[in-house]
CSV table of C-alpha atoms in Angstrom, one decimal:
chain,number,residue,atom,x,y,z
A,1376,VAL,CA,99.9,70.0,77.3
A,1377,HIS,CA,98.6,73.1,75.1
A,1378,ALA,CA,96.3,70.4,73.4
A,1379,LEU,CA,94.9,69.8,76.9
A,1380,HIS,CA,93.7,73.6,77.0
A,1381,SER,CA,92.3,73.1,73.2
A,1382,SER,CA,88.3,72.9,73.1
A,1383,THR,CA,88.7,68.9,71.4
A,1384,GLY,CA,91.8,67.7,74.0
A,1385,PRO,CA,89.4,67.1,77.2
A,1386,LEU,CA,87.0,65.3,74.6
A,1387,LEU,CA,89.5,63.1,72.9
A,1388,THR,CA,91.3,62.2,76.5
A,1389,CYS,CA,87.8,61.4,77.5
A,1390,ALA,CA,86.9,59.4,74.7
A,1391,LEU,CA,90.1,57.4,75.2
A,1392,HIS,CA,89.9,56.5,79.0
A,1393,PHE,CA,86.4,55.6,78.6
A,1394,PHE,CA,87.5,52.4,76.9
A,1395,ALA,CA,91.1,52.1,78.4
A,1396,CYS,CA,88.5,51.7,81.8
A,1397,SER,CA,86.2,49.5,80.1
A,1398,THR,CA,89.0,47.2,79.6
A,1399,LEU,CA,90.1,47.7,83.4
A,1400,SER,CA,86.9,46.8,84.1
A,1401,ALA,CA,86.9,43.5,82.0
A,1402,ALA,CA,90.9,43.1,84.0
A,1403,LEU,CA,89.3,42.8,87.6
A,1404,GLU,CA,88.2,39.4,86.8
A,1405,GLN,CA,91.8,38.1,86.4
A,1406,VAL,CA,94.8,38.5,88.2
A,1407,VAL,CA,96.9,41.4,86.3
A,1408,TYR,CA,99.8,43.2,87.8
A,1409,GLY,CA,99.6,46.4,89.6
A,1410,ILE,CA,95.7,46.0,89.3
A,1411,ASN,CA,95.0,43.6,91.9
A,1412,THR,CA,97.8,42.2,92.5
A,1413,GLY,CA,101.1,43.6,95.2
A,1414,PHE,CA,104.1,45.4,93.4
A,1415,GLY,CA,107.7,44.5,92.7
A,1416,GLN,CA,108.5,41.5,94.7
A,1417,PHE,CA,104.9,41.2,95.9
A,1418,ALA,CA,103.6,40.6,91.6
A,1419,THR,CA,102.4,37.2,92.9
A,1420,THR,CA,100.1,38.4,96.1
A,1421,THR,CA,96.6,38.7,95.1
A,1422,ILE,CA,94.9,41.7,96.9
A,1423,GLU,CA,91.1,41.2,97.4
A,1424,PRO,CA,88.4,43.7,95.8
A,1425,ALA,CA,87.6,45.1,98.9
A,1426,LYS,CA,91.3,46.6,99.2
A,1427,LEU,CA,92.3,47.6,95.8
A,1428,GLN,CA,91.7,51.3,96.7
A,1429,GLU,CA,93.5,50.8,99.9
A,1430,LEU,CA,96.3,49.3,97.7
A,1431,GLN,CA,96.4,52.1,95.6
A,1432,VAL,CA,97.0,54.7,98.3
A,1433,ASN,CA,99.9,52.5,100.3
A,1434,LEU,CA,101.8,52.5,96.9
A,1435,ILE,CA,101.6,56.3,96.7
A,1436,ARG,CA,102.5,56.6,100.6
A,1437,SER,CA,105.2,54.2,100.8
A,1438,HIS,CA,107.0,55.5,97.1
A,1439,ALA,CA,107.1,58.5,98.6
A,1440,ALA,CA,110.8,58.5,99.6
A,1441,GLY,CA,112.4,60.9,97.8
A,1442,VAL,CA,115.1,63.1,99.7
A,1443,GLY,CA,117.2,66.1,99.3
A,1444,GLU,CA,116.5,69.7,97.1
A,1445,ARG,CA,112.5,70.7,96.8
A,1446,LEU,CA,112.4,71.1,92.8
A,1447,SER,CA,111.9,74.7,91.9
A,1448,ILE,CA,108.4,75.2,91.1
A,1449,CYS,CA,108.9,75.6,87.9
A,1450,ARG,CA,110.4,72.4,87.7
A,1451,VAL,CA,107.3,70.7,89.5
A,1452,ARG,CA,104.9,72.3,87.2
A,1453,ARG,CA,106.6,71.0,84.4
A,1454,LEU,CA,106.4,67.6,85.8
A,1455,PHE,CA,103.0,67.9,86.2
A,1456,ALA,CA,102.2,68.9,82.9
A,1457,LEU,CA,104.6,65.3,81.4
A,1458,ARG,CA,102.7,63.5,83.5
A,1459,ILE,CA,99.5,64.4,82.8
A,1460,ASN,CA,100.0,64.0,79.4
A,1461,VAL,CA,101.2,60.6,79.8
A,1462,LEU,CA,97.8,60.0,81.0
A,1463,ALA,CA,95.4,61.6,78.5
A,1464,LYS,CA,97.6,58.8,75.9
A,1465,GLY,CA,94.7,56.7,76.7
A,1466,HIS,CA,97.1,53.5,78.2
A,1467,SER,CA,97.1,54.0,82.0
A,1468,GLY,CA,93.6,53.0,82.6
A,1469,VAL,CA,92.7,56.4,84.8
A,1470,SER,CA,89.3,57.6,85.2
A,1471,VAL,CA,88.5,60.5,82.9
A,1472,GLY,CA,87.4,62.4,87.1
A,1473,THR,CA,90.8,61.5,87.9
A,1474,LEU,CA,92.4,63.0,84.9
A,1475,GLN,CA,90.3,66.1,85.2
A,1476,GLN,CA,91.5,66.8,88.8
A,1477,LEU,CA,95.1,66.7,87.8
A,1478,LEU,CA,94.3,68.9,85.3
A,1479,ASP,CA,92.4,71.5,87.8
A,1480,ALA,CA,95.1,71.3,90.5
A,1481,TRP,CA,97.8,72.2,87.3
A,1482,ASN,CA,95.6,74.8,86.1
A,1483,ALA,CA,95.2,76.2,89.3
A,1484,SER,CA,99.1,76.0,90.4
A,1485,CYS,CA,98.5,73.8,93.3
A,1486,LEU,CA,101.9,72.0,93.2
A,1487,PRO,CA,102.9,69.1,95.5
A,1488,MET,CA,106.6,69.3,96.9
A,1489,VAL,CA,108.8,66.9,95.0
A,1490,PRO,CA,112.4,65.7,96.3
A,1491,MET,CA,115.2,65.9,93.9
A,1492,LYS,CA,116.6,63.0,94.9
A,1493,GLY,CA,115.4,59.2,94.9
A,1494,THR,CA,114.7,57.7,91.2
A,1495,LEU,CA,116.2,55.0,89.7
A,1496,GLY,CA,114.9,55.8,86.1
A,1497,ALA,CA,113.4,52.5,86.5
A,1498,SER,CA,110.8,51.3,86.9
A,1499,GLY,CA,109.8,54.6,86.2
A,1500,ASP,CA,111.0,57.6,88.5
A,1501,LEU,CA,108.7,56.0,91.6
A,1502,ALA,CA,109.8,58.0,93.9
A,1503,PRO,CA,109.4,61.8,92.6
A,1504,LEU,CA,106.2,61.1,90.4
A,1505,SER,CA,105.1,59.6,94.6
A,1506,HIS,CA,105.7,62.8,96.0
A,1507,LEU,CA,103.8,64.6,92.8
A,1508,ALA,CA,100.8,62.2,93.8
A,1509,LEU,CA,100.8,62.7,97.1
A,1510,GLY,CA,100.2,66.0,97.6
A,1511,LEU,CA,97.0,65.3,95.4
A,1512,LEU,CA,95.9,63.0,97.8
A,1513,GLY,CA,95.8,65.6,99.8
A,1514,GLU,CA,99.1,64.7,102.3
A,1515,GLY,CA,102.2,66.3,102.3
A,1516,ILE,CA,102.8,69.5,101.3
A,1517,MET,CA,102.1,71.5,98.4
A,1518,TRP,CA,102.8,74.9,96.8
A,1519,ASN,CA,100.5,77.6,97.8
A,1520,PRO,CA,99.7,79.9,95.1
A,1521,SER,CA,97.7,82.4,97.0
A,1522,THR,CA,100.1,82.5,100.0
A,1523,GLY,CA,103.1,82.1,97.0
A,1524,ASP,CA,104.5,79.5,100.1
A,1525,TRP,CA,104.4,75.9,101.1
A,1526,ALA,CA,101.8,74.5,102.9
A,1527,PRO,CA,99.8,71.3,104.2
A,1528,ALA,CA,98.5,69.1,100.8
A,1529,SER,CA,95.1,69.3,102.3
A,1530,GLU,CA,94.9,72.6,103.3
A,1531,VAL,CA,96.5,74.3,99.4
A,1532,LEU,CA,93.3,71.8,98.0
A,1533,SER,CA,90.5,73.1,99.9
A,1534,GLN,CA,91.7,76.8,99.6
A,1535,HIS,CA,91.7,76.0,95.9
A,1536,ALA,CA,88.4,74.2,96.2
A,1537,LEU,CA,89.6,71.2,94.9
A,1538,ARG,CA,89.0,67.7,96.3
A,1539,PRO,CA,92.3,65.3,96.7
A,1540,LEU,CA,92.0,61.9,94.7
A,1541,SER,CA,90.3,59.3,95.8
A,1542,LEU,CA,92.2,56.6,93.2
A,1543,GLN,CA,90.4,53.4,91.9
A,1544,ALA,CA,92.1,50.0,90.5
A,1545,LYS,CA,95.6,50.7,88.3
A,1546,GLU,CA,95.3,54.5,89.0
A,1547,GLY,CA,97.9,54.9,92.1
A,1548,LEU,CA,100.5,52.9,89.7
A,1549,ALA,CA,99.3,55.1,86.6
A,1550,LEU,CA,100.2,58.1,88.6
A,1551,ILE,CA,104.0,57.4,89.3
A,1552,ASN,CA,105.0,54.7,86.6
A,1553,GLY,CA,106.8,56.6,84.2
A,1554,THR,CA,109.9,58.5,82.8
A,1555,GLN,CA,108.6,62.5,83.2
A,1556,PHE,CA,111.1,63.3,86.2
A,1557,VAL,CA,114.3,62.4,83.7
A,1558,THR,CA,112.2,64.1,81.1
A,1559,SER,CA,111.2,67.1,81.9
A,1560,LEU,CA,114.5,68.0,83.6
A,1561,ALA,CA,115.8,67.0,79.8
A,1562,CYS,CA,114.0,69.6,78.2
A,1563,GLU,CA,115.3,72.3,80.5
A,1564,ALA,CA,119.0,71.0,80.0
A,1565,LEU,CA,117.7,70.7,76.1
A,1566,ASP,CA,116.8,74.0,76.3
A,1567,ARG,CA,119.8,75.8,78.1
A,1568,ALA,CA,122.3,74.1,76.0
A,1569,LEU,CA,121.2,75.3,72.7
A,1570,CYS,CA,121.1,78.8,74.0
A,1571,LEU,CA,124.6,78.5,75.5
A,1572,ALA,CA,125.6,77.0,71.6
A,1573,ARG,CA,124.6,80.2,70.0
A,1574,ALA,CA,126.2,81.9,72.7
A,1575,ALA,CA,129.3,80.3,72.6
A,1576,ASP,CA,129.3,80.8,69.0
A,1577,VAL,CA,129.1,84.2,69.3
A,1578,ILE,CA,131.3,84.6,72.1
A,1579,ALA,CA,134.5,82.5,69.8
A,1580,ALA,CA,133.8,85.0,67.2
A,1581,LEU,CA,134.4,87.9,69.3
A,1582,SER,CA,137.7,86.1,71.2
A,1583,VAL,CA,139.1,85.1,67.5
A,1584,GLU,CA,138.7,88.9,66.7
A,1585,ALA,CA,140.6,90.1,70.2
A,1586,LEU,CA,142.6,87.8,69.7
A,1587,ARG,CA,143.3,89.1,66.1
A,1588,GLY,CA,142.5,85.6,64.2
A,1589,THR,CA,141.7,85.1,60.8
A,1590,TYR,CA,138.8,84.6,59.3
A,1591,ARG,CA,139.9,81.9,56.8
A,1592,ALA,CA,139.6,78.8,58.7
A,1593,PHE,CA,135.6,79.6,58.8
A,1594,GLU,CA,135.8,79.6,55.0
A,1595,PRO,CA,132.9,77.6,53.8
A,1596,ILE,CA,134.7,76.0,51.0
A,1597,LEU,CA,136.9,74.4,53.7
A,1598,HIS,CA,134.3,72.8,55.4
A,1599,LYS,CA,132.6,71.4,52.6
A,1600,ALA,CA,135.1,69.3,52.1
A,1601,ARG,CA,134.5,67.4,55.5
A,1602,PRO,CA,130.4,68.0,55.5
A,1603,GLN,CA,129.3,67.7,58.8
A,1604,VAL,CA,126.3,69.4,59.7
A,1605,GLY,CA,127.0,71.1,62.8
A,1606,GLN,CA,130.7,72.0,61.7
A,1607,MET,CA,129.2,73.9,58.6
A,1608,LYS,CA,126.9,76.0,60.6
A,1609,THR,CA,129.4,77.0,63.2
A,1610,ALA,CA,131.3,77.9,60.6
A,1611,ARG,CA,128.9,79.8,58.7
A,1612,ARG,CA,127.7,81.2,61.9
A,1613,VAL,CA,130.9,82.4,63.3
A,1614,ARG,CA,132.5,83.6,59.4
A,1615,SER,CA,128.9,86.1,58.8
A,1616,LEU,CA,130.8,87.8,62.2
A,1617,LEU,CA,133.8,88.5,61.2
A,1618,HIS,CA,135.7,91.0,59.0
A,1619,SER,CA,134.2,91.3,55.3
A,1620,ASP,CA,132.6,93.5,52.6
A,1621,ARG,CA,129.9,93.9,54.4
A,1622,TYR,CA,130.9,94.3,58.1
A,1623,PRO,CA,134.9,95.6,58.1
A,1624,SER,CA,136.9,95.5,60.7
A,1625,GLN,CA,139.3,97.8,61.4
A,1626,ILE,CA,141.4,95.5,63.9
A,1627,TYR,CA,141.5,92.8,61.4
A,1628,GLU,CA,142.6,95.7,58.5
A,1629,SER,CA,145.6,96.3,60.8
A,1630,HIS,CA,147.2,92.8,61.3
A,1631,ARG,CA,146.3,91.7,57.5
A,1632,GLN,CA,150.3,91.5,56.7
A,1633,CYS,CA,151.1,89.5,60.2
A,1634,PRO,CA,154.2,87.1,59.2
A,1635,ALA,CA,151.5,84.8,61.5
A,1636,VAL,CA,150.7,81.8,59.3
A,1637,GLN,CA,147.7,79.9,61.1
A,1638,ASP,CA,146.0,80.4,64.4
A,1639,ALA,CA,146.3,78.4,67.9
A,1640,TYR,CA,143.3,74.9,67.7
A,1641,SER,CA,141.0,77.1,70.3
A,1642,LEU,CA,140.4,79.7,67.9
A,1643,ARG,CA,141.0,77.8,64.5
A,1644,CYS,CA,139.2,74.7,65.0
A,1645,VAL,CA,136.2,76.3,66.8
A,1646,PRO,CA,133.5,75.1,63.5
A,1647,GLN,CA,134.6,70.9,64.5
A,1648,VAL,CA,134.4,71.2,68.4
A,1649,HIS,CA,131.5,73.6,68.7
A,1650,GLY,CA,129.7,71.7,65.5
A,1651,VAL,CA,129.5,68.3,67.2
A,1652,VAL,CA,127.8,70.0,70.2
A,1653,TRP,CA,125.4,71.0,67.8
A,1654,ASP,CA,124.7,68.0,66.4
A,1655,THR,CA,124.7,66.3,69.7
A,1656,ILE,CA,121.6,69.1,70.6
A,1657,GLU,CA,119.5,67.7,67.4
A,1658,PHE,CA,120.2,63.9,68.6
A,1659,VAL,CA,118.5,64.7,72.4
A,1660,ARG,CA,116.2,66.5,70.5
A,1661,GLY,CA,115.1,63.8,68.4
A,1662,ILE,CA,114.9,61.6,71.8
A,1663,ILE,CA,113.4,64.0,74.3
A,1664,GLY,CA,110.3,65.3,71.4
A,1665,ILE,CA,109.4,61.4,70.9
A,1666,GLU,CA,109.7,60.6,75.0
A,1667,ILE,CA,107.7,63.3,76.2
A,1668,ASN,CA,104.9,62.7,74.1
A,1669,CYS,CA,104.7,58.9,74.3
A,1670,ALA,CA,103.5,56.4,77.0
A,1671,THR,CA,105.3,55.6,79.7
A,1672,ASP,CA,103.4,53.3,82.2
A,1673,ASN,CA,103.3,49.8,83.3
A,1674,PRO,CA,101.4,48.0,82.6
A,1675,MET,CA,100.0,49.2,79.4
A,1676,VAL,CA,95.9,49.2,78.8
A,1677,PHE,CA,94.8,48.6,75.0
A,1678,ALA,CA,91.1,49.4,74.4
A,1679,SER,CA,91.8,48.4,70.5
A,1680,THR,CA,92.7,44.7,71.3
A,1681,ASN,CA,91.3,44.6,74.7
A,1682,ASP,CA,94.2,43.7,76.3
A,1683,ILE,CA,96.7,44.7,79.0
A,1684,ILE,CA,100.7,43.7,78.7
A,1685,SER,CA,103.6,44.2,81.2
A,1686,GLY,CA,106.1,45.4,79.4
A,1687,GLY,CA,109.0,48.1,80.1
A,1688,ASN,CA,108.2,51.4,78.5
A,1689,PHE,CA,109.0,52.7,82.1
A,1690,HIS,CA,112.6,52.1,81.9
A,1691,ALA,CA,114.5,55.8,81.2
A,1692,GLU,CA,117.4,54.3,79.4
A,1693,TYR,CA,116.6,56.6,76.2
A,1694,PRO,CA,116.0,60.3,78.0
A,1695,GLY,CA,118.9,59.2,80.6
A,1696,LYS,CA,121.5,58.5,77.8
A,1697,SER,CA,120.6,61.6,75.8
A,1698,MET,CA,121.7,63.5,78.7
A,1699,ASP,CA,124.8,61.6,79.4
A,1700,TYR,CA,125.4,62.1,75.8
A,1701,LEU,CA,124.5,66.4,76.1
A,1702,ALA,CA,126.8,66.5,78.9
A,1703,ILE,CA,129.8,64.8,77.5
A,1704,ALA,CA,129.1,67.3,74.2
A,1705,VAL,CA,128.2,70.6,75.8
A,1706,GLN,CA,131.4,70.0,78.3
A,1707,GLU,CA,133.4,70.8,75.2
A,1708,LEU,CA,132.2,74.1,75.0
A,1709,ALA,CA,134.2,75.0,78.7
A,1710,ASN,CA,137.3,72.9,77.5
A,1711,ILE,CA,137.8,75.0,74.5
A,1712,SER,CA,136.6,78.2,75.7
A,1713,GLU,CA,138.5,78.2,79.0
A,1714,ARG,CA,141.4,77.2,76.6
A,1715,ARG,CA,140.5,81.3,74.8
A,1716,VAL,CA,140.5,82.8,78.6
A,1717,GLU,CA,144.0,81.1,78.8
A,1718,ARG,CA,145.1,82.9,75.4
A,1719,LEU,CA,143.3,86.3,76.2
A,1720,VAL,CA,144.8,87.0,79.7
A,1721,ASN,CA,148.7,85.3,78.7
A,1722,PRO,CA,150.8,88.0,77.4
A,1723,ALA,CA,153.1,86.1,75.8
A,1724,LEU,CA,149.9,84.5,73.0
A,1725,SER,CA,147.6,87.7,73.4
A,1726,GLY,CA,149.4,90.7,72.8
A,1727,HIS,CA,147.7,92.4,75.5
A,1728,PRO,CA,148.9,93.5,78.9
A,1729,ALA,CA,148.9,90.7,81.5
A,1730,PHE,CA,145.4,89.2,82.7
A,1731,LEU,CA,144.3,92.3,80.5
A,1732,VAL,CA,144.9,95.2,82.7
A,1733,ALA,CA,146.8,97.9,83.1
A,1734,LYS,CA,149.8,98.6,86.1
A,1735,GLY,CA,150.0,94.5,86.4
A,1736,GLY,CA,151.5,93.6,89.7
A,1737,LEU,CA,149.4,96.8,91.8
A,1738,ASN,CA,146.3,95.3,89.8
A,1739,SER,CA,145.9,91.4,89.2
A,1740,GLY,CA,143.0,91.4,86.4
A,1741,PHE,CA,141.3,88.5,85.2
A,1742,MET,CA,143.9,86.1,87.0
A,1743,ILE,CA,141.7,84.7,89.2
A,1744,ALA,CA,138.6,84.8,86.4
A,1745,HIS,CA,140.4,82.2,84.9
A,1746,CYS,CA,141.2,80.1,87.3
A,1747,THR,CA,137.5,80.3,88.3
A,1748,ALA,CA,136.7,79.1,84.7
A,1749,ALA,CA,139.5,76.2,84.9
A,1750,ALA,CA,138.1,75.2,88.0
A,1751,LEU,CA,134.5,74.6,86.7
A,1752,THR,CA,136.1,73.3,83.9
A,1753,SER,CA,137.6,70.8,85.8
A,1754,GLU,CA,134.3,70.0,87.6
A,1755,ASN,CA,133.2,69.5,84.9
A,1756,LYS,CA,135.3,66.5,84.1
A,1757,THR,CA,133.5,64.2,86.7
A,1758,LEU,CA,130.4,65.6,86.1
A,1759,CYS,CA,130.8,64.3,82.4
A,1760,HIS,CA,130.9,60.3,84.1
A,1761,PRO,CA,128.1,58.4,82.6
A,1762,ALA,CA,125.2,58.1,85.1
A,1763,THR,CA,124.1,55.6,82.4
A,1764,CYS,CA,126.6,53.1,82.6
A,1765,ASP,CA,125.9,52.0,86.3
A,1766,THR,CA,123.2,49.8,87.3
A,1767,ILE,CA,121.9,48.6,90.8
A,1768,SER,CA,119.6,45.6,91.2
A,1769,THR,CA,116.6,46.8,93.9
A,1770,SER,CA,113.4,45.4,94.5
A,1771,ALA,CA,114.5,42.0,95.5
A,1772,ALA,CA,116.4,41.2,92.0
A,1773,LYS,CA,112.7,42.2,90.2
A,1774,GLU,CA,114.2,45.8,89.1
A,1775,ASP,CA,117.7,44.1,88.1
A,1776,HIS,CA,118.7,46.8,86.0
A,1777,VAL,CA,118.1,50.5,86.0
A,1778,SER,CA,118.9,53.5,83.9
A,1779,MET,CA,120.2,56.2,86.9
A,1780,GLY,CA,118.6,58.7,84.5
A,1781,GLY,CA,117.7,60.9,87.2
A,1782,TRP,CA,120.9,61.7,88.1
A,1783,ALA,CA,122.3,61.7,84.8
A,1784,SER,CA,119.5,64.5,84.3
A,1785,VAL,CA,120.2,66.6,87.1
A,1786,LYS,CA,124.0,66.1,87.0
A,1787,CYS,CA,123.8,67.6,83.5
A,1788,LEU,CA,121.9,70.7,84.8
A,1789,GLN,CA,125.0,71.3,87.0
A,1790,LEU,CA,127.2,70.8,84.6
A,1791,LEU,CA,125.1,73.2,82.2
A,1792,THR,CA,125.4,75.9,84.9
A,1793,ASN,CA,129.0,75.8,85.2
A,1794,VAL,CA,129.9,76.1,81.5
A,1795,GLU,CA,127.5,79.4,81.3
A,1796,THR,CA,129.7,80.4,83.8
A,1797,VAL,CA,132.6,79.4,82.2
A,1798,ILE,CA,131.5,81.2,78.6
A,1799,GLY,CA,130.7,84.1,80.9
A,1800,VAL,CA,133.8,84.7,82.0
A,1801,GLU,CA,135.5,84.3,78.0
A,1802,LEU,CA,132.6,86.9,77.0
A,1803,LEU,CA,134.1,89.4,79.9
A,1804,CYS,CA,137.9,88.6,78.8
A,1805,ALA,CA,137.3,89.0,74.9
A,1806,SER,CA,135.5,92.5,75.3
A,1807,GLN,CA,137.8,93.7,77.7
A,1808,ALA,CA,140.6,92.7,74.8
A,1809,LEU,CA,138.5,94.4,72.6
A,1810,SER,CA,138.1,97.7,75.1
A,1811,LEU,CA,142.1,97.6,75.3
A,1812,LEU,CA,141.7,97.5,71.1
A,1813,HIS,CA,139.6,100.8,71.2
A,1814,LEU,CA,142.2,102.8,73.1
A,1815,GLN,CA,144.3,102.6,70.2
A,1816,GLY,CA,141.6,103.0,67.9
A,1817,LEU,CA,141.0,100.1,66.5
A,1818,HIS,CA,137.1,98.6,66.4
A,1819,SER,CA,135.8,95.6,65.3
A,1820,THR,CA,132.4,94.7,62.8
A,1821,GLU,CA,129.4,96.3,63.6
A,1822,PRO,CA,128.1,92.6,65.3
A,1823,LEU,CA,130.4,92.5,67.3
A,1824,GLU,CA,130.5,95.7,68.6
A,1825,ALA,CA,126.9,95.5,69.5
A,1826,LEU,CA,128.1,92.8,71.6
A,1827,HIS,CA,130.5,94.6,73.0
A,1828,ALA,CA,127.9,97.4,74.1
A,1829,LEU,CA,125.6,94.8,75.7
A,1830,VAL,CA,128.7,93.8,77.8
A,1831,ARG,CA,129.6,97.5,78.6
A,1832,GLU,CA,125.7,98.5,79.5
A,1833,GLY,CA,126.3,96.2,82.9
A,1834,VAL,CA,129.8,95.7,83.1
A,1835,PRO,CA,132.7,99.2,83.1
A,1836,MET,CA,136.0,98.1,81.2
A,1837,TYR,CA,138.4,97.2,84.0
A,1838,GLU,CA,140.8,99.7,84.6
A,1839,CYS,CA,142.0,98.7,88.4
A,1840,ASP,CA,141.6,95.8,90.0
A,1841,ARG,CA,137.8,95.5,91.9
A,1842,TYR,CA,135.1,93.0,93.1
A,1843,MET,CA,135.1,90.6,90.3
A,1844,THR,CA,132.0,88.0,91.1
A,1845,PRO,CA,129.4,90.4,89.8
A,1846,ASP,CA,131.0,91.1,86.8
A,1847,ILE,CA,131.2,87.3,86.4
A,1848,GLU,CA,127.4,87.1,87.2
A,1849,HIS,CA,126.1,89.3,85.2
A,1850,ALA,CA,128.3,88.3,81.7
A,1851,THR,CA,127.0,84.6,82.7
A,1852,SER,CA,122.9,86.1,82.7
A,1853,LEU,CA,123.5,87.3,79.3
A,1854,VAL,CA,124.6,83.7,78.6
A,1855,ARG,CA,121.9,82.0,80.4
A,1856,ALA,CA,119.3,84.6,79.0
A,1857,GLY,CA,119.7,84.2,75.7
A,1858,ARG,CA,120.6,88.1,75.0
A,1859,VAL,CA,124.1,87.6,73.6
A,1860,TRP,CA,122.9,85.3,70.6
A,1861,GLU,CA,119.8,88.1,70.3
A,1862,THR,CA,122.1,90.7,70.2
A,1863,VAL,CA,123.9,90.0,67.1
A,1864,ALA,CA,120.8,87.6,65.2
A,1865,ALA,CA,119.9,90.5,63.2
A,1866,PHE,CA,122.7,90.9,61.6
A,1867,LEU,CA,123.3,87.8,60.5
A,1868,PRO,CA,122.0,86.4,57.2
A,1869,ASP,CA,118.3,85.2,57.6
A,1870,GLU,CA,119.5,82.0,56.0
A,1871,VAL,CA,122.5,81.3,59.0
A,1872,ALA,CA,120.2,83.0,62.0
A,1873,GLN,CA,117.5,80.4,61.1
A,1874,GLU,CA,119.9,77.4,61.7
A,1875,ALA,CA,120.5,77.9,64.7
A,1876,GLY,CA,116.5,76.7,65.6
A,1877,SER,CA,114.5,76.6,67.8
A,1878,LEU,CA,112.9,74.3,70.6
A,1879,ASP,CA,109.5,75.1,69.6
C-alpha cells in the first residue's frame, strides 16, 4: 500500500493494467469464465456482449449477502487497502480508471459497510468483498468521514466528489475474488499475538519473582541443550529480567537458601511453552507476508503470455489454516498464565495471604479475578477448535471444498481478546504479590520494579475489596497497547530486545 502512494507506484500500476486489459479485449472474442459467462453453476451460460456490464453489477448485488456485526472502520480500511494491492499486481484485468477510483475512495476514507459474517473463504471472500464493492457502486451504506457516521453510499461519494464505479467486463469479479477478508483480519491477529507474546514473557518473569522462584531454569546452557529457537529466545528474555549482577534482587536473596529443589512447571517451563508460541508466530508471519502481496483472483490474466487461466488462488486455506495454528498456539499462553494466577492466589502454594489480600473472609481479594481468568481460558478451548477442518459444498457442488478461513480469523481475534485479559489478570496478581513483598522491605530487579510502578500508576495496591473490573481492564490495556514490553525493553541487552522482533 505504501508503494501505491509513492511517485512510481501509479505509473507501474498503469503499465501492468494496460497489458492486462489488452489481454482481456482479446478474451472477449472467446468464451472465458467470469468475463462473458455466468458464475458458479452458471459458468456454462454465455452472456451476450451488450449485457456484460449488467453481469458485473448483478454479481456484486447478489453476492452482497453478508450478515452480522459491521467491521470497524480500521478493519474496512485494511481490507480495502489489501484488495487495491491485489488489483495492482496486474493479473485482475481492471482498468486504470477503476483502480484510480478505488485509490481515491480509500484516500478519502470513504469506506463501505462490510458485515463480519458470510464468507466461506472460497471462492474467495465473496460476501464481504461484495459489500466493499457495493458501496463503491454508490449502493448500500458507507462511512462518511466528514460526519463520522454511516450514510447512503451515493450521498457520501457525491459529497466527496467521487464517482460511483462503472464496471466493465471482468471488473466486478476482480473486485470480490480473493482472500483479503481473512488476510486483513490475520494481519491484526498477528500484530496482537506478537504484542501479547512479548507481554506474556515479561509478566511470567514478574510471577516467577513474586512466587520466589529461581532463575536457574532460564540459564542459557540448559536451553542450548535443546536448541528450539523460540525456547532459547524466551529463556534469554526472562533470564535478563531476573536476579543478576547487573540487576540484583532483594527478593531472590531472601530465599536463596530455601530448601525448594525446583519450581512448578508453570514457572520453570515458561521457555518451552512460550517458545513454541513465538515459533508459531514466525511461521504465520511467513504465510501472511506472502499472502498480502500476491494475486488471488480467478481467472488470472497473464499479459506476458497473452493468457487467461482459471485456477484456485482465491482459496483461503493458507491464511485460514495459519489462523487456526495461531489460535492454538496463543491459547497456551492463557493456559499457563491461569496456572500461575492459581499459584499466586492460593496460600498453600504462594506463601502470600489467601487471594492476596489482608483480612481474608471479610475481603475476598483476587478470588473471582482468578475465576474470570479460568472462565476465559476454558472458553478458548472451544475457540481453538480448527475452523479449517470443516468444509461444506456450495454453489451446486461447483465449490465443493471451502476453507472456512473467515471464521478461523474471526474466532482467532476473539481468542486473542480473551488471552489478553487472562494475561492482564496475571499482571494484577503478580503486582499485588510484589506489593506485599515490598511491605516486608523486599524489592525486585530494576526492570520488574519499573513494570510494577507502571501498574501502580493506574491501579493502587489492593488493601480491601473494591470494584475489580476497572482494574482488570486497565491491566489488560497495558498488555494490549504494548506498554508492558516498552517498560522493560530499555533494560534488556540490545540483542535480547531485538530478538522480540516487530512486524514492520
